[in-house]
């Protein structure tokens, strides 16, 4: 009986340690997401627009949003900008996320700004990036990256 109790208590300790590690991971993830949202808000409120978005870029974003929403449903991701302003951001990329039993969540940022990449923009990422972005509801949308444009 004693070895069985020991094994049971070891399993309990291991499960508790895993729960604490998971909780710490969630707290770190959520604090990063909050910081990224604040950076996005600062860009929107205090950033200087580089240029205005073109009609061709708006059309391409609308086309890609429609494709995403056919897959995800009407409440899915939208690349629709909240204004016509295009901003320049420069810096490295970071990726963070969570893996849950039912799904995994991954987010990317450039220079601390949460970004999404319409196809094929993510393929132009480098160690250091110069990105043109428009601001959507919850993230910045990359419409130009390292000399490549979403639409002309």
Short mmCIF file of C-alpha atoms in Angstrom, two decimals, residues 19-79:
data_model
loop_
_atom_site.label_atom_id
_atom_site.label_comp_id
_atom_site.label_asym_id
_atom_site.label_seq_id
_atom_site.Cartn_x
_atom_site.Cartn_y
_atom_site.Cartn_z
CA UNK A 19 -1.42 23.67 -13.06
CA UNK A 20 0.80 26.39 -11.53
CA UNK A 21 2.99 26.47 -14.65
CA UNK A 22 -0.12 26.74 -16.85
CA UNK A 23 -1.53 29.56 -14.74
CA UNK A 24 1.77 31.49 -14.88
CA UNK A 25 1.85 31.01 -18.67
CA UNK A 26 -1.67 32.38 -19.04
CA UNK A 27 -0.87 35.43 -16.89
CA UNK A 28 2.28 36.20 -18.94
CA UNK A 29 0.37 35.74 -22.20
CA UNK A 30 -2.48 38.03 -21.11
CA UNK A 31 -0.10 40.74 -19.87
CA UNK A 32 1.73 40.71 -23.23
CA UNK A 33 -1.58 40.94 -25.10
CA UNK A 34 -2.61 43.93 -22.95
CA UNK A 35 0.72 45.66 -23.68
CA UNK A 36 0.33 45.02 -27.41
CA UNK A 37 -3.22 46.46 -27.36
CA UNK A 38 -1.91 49.58 -25.60
CA UNK A 39 0.83 49.93 -28.24
CA UNK A 40 -1.81 49.65 -30.98
CA UNK A 41 -3.94 52.30 -29.30
CA UNK A 42 -0.90 54.60 -28.97
CA UNK A 43 -0.14 54.17 -32.68
CA UNK A 44 -3.73 55.04 -33.56
CA UNK A 45 -3.96 58.05 -31.22
CA UNK A 46 -0.46 59.46 -31.49
CA UNK A 47 1.12 57.98 -34.62
CA UNK A 48 1.74 60.11 -37.68
CA UNK A 49 0.13 58.80 -40.85
CA UNK A 50 2.63 57.98 -43.59
CA UNK A 51 0.02 58.08 -46.37
CA UNK A 52 -3.58 57.18 -47.14
CA UNK A 53 -4.67 53.70 -48.16
CA UNK A 54 -5.38 53.25 -51.87
CA UNK A 55 -8.64 51.96 -53.32
CA UNK A 56 -6.78 48.92 -54.69
CA UNK A 57 -5.55 48.08 -51.17
CA UNK A 58 -9.05 48.55 -49.71
CA UNK A 59 -10.47 46.26 -52.41
CA UNK A 60 -7.87 43.56 -51.69
CA UNK A 61 -8.50 43.75 -47.94
CA UNK A 62 -12.26 43.46 -48.54
CA UNK A 63 -11.73 40.44 -50.81
CA UNK A 64 -9.53 38.68 -48.26
CA UNK A 65 -11.93 39.52 -45.40
CA UNK A 66 -14.80 37.98 -47.38
CA UNK A 67 -12.74 34.81 -47.92
CA UNK A 68 -11.88 34.56 -44.21
CA UNK A 69 -15.48 35.07 -43.18
CA UNK A 70 -16.69 32.32 -45.51
CA UNK A 71 -14.43 29.99 -43.53
CA UNK A 72 -14.84 31.45 -40.03
CA UNK A 73 -18.41 32.74 -40.24
CA UNK A 74 -19.68 36.31 -40.21
CA UNK A 75 -18.10 36.99 -36.82
CA UNK A 76 -14.66 36.00 -38.11
CA UNK A 77 -11.58 38.15 -38.53
CA UNK A 78 -11.91 41.38 -40.48
CA UNK A 79 -9.12 43.31 -42.16
#
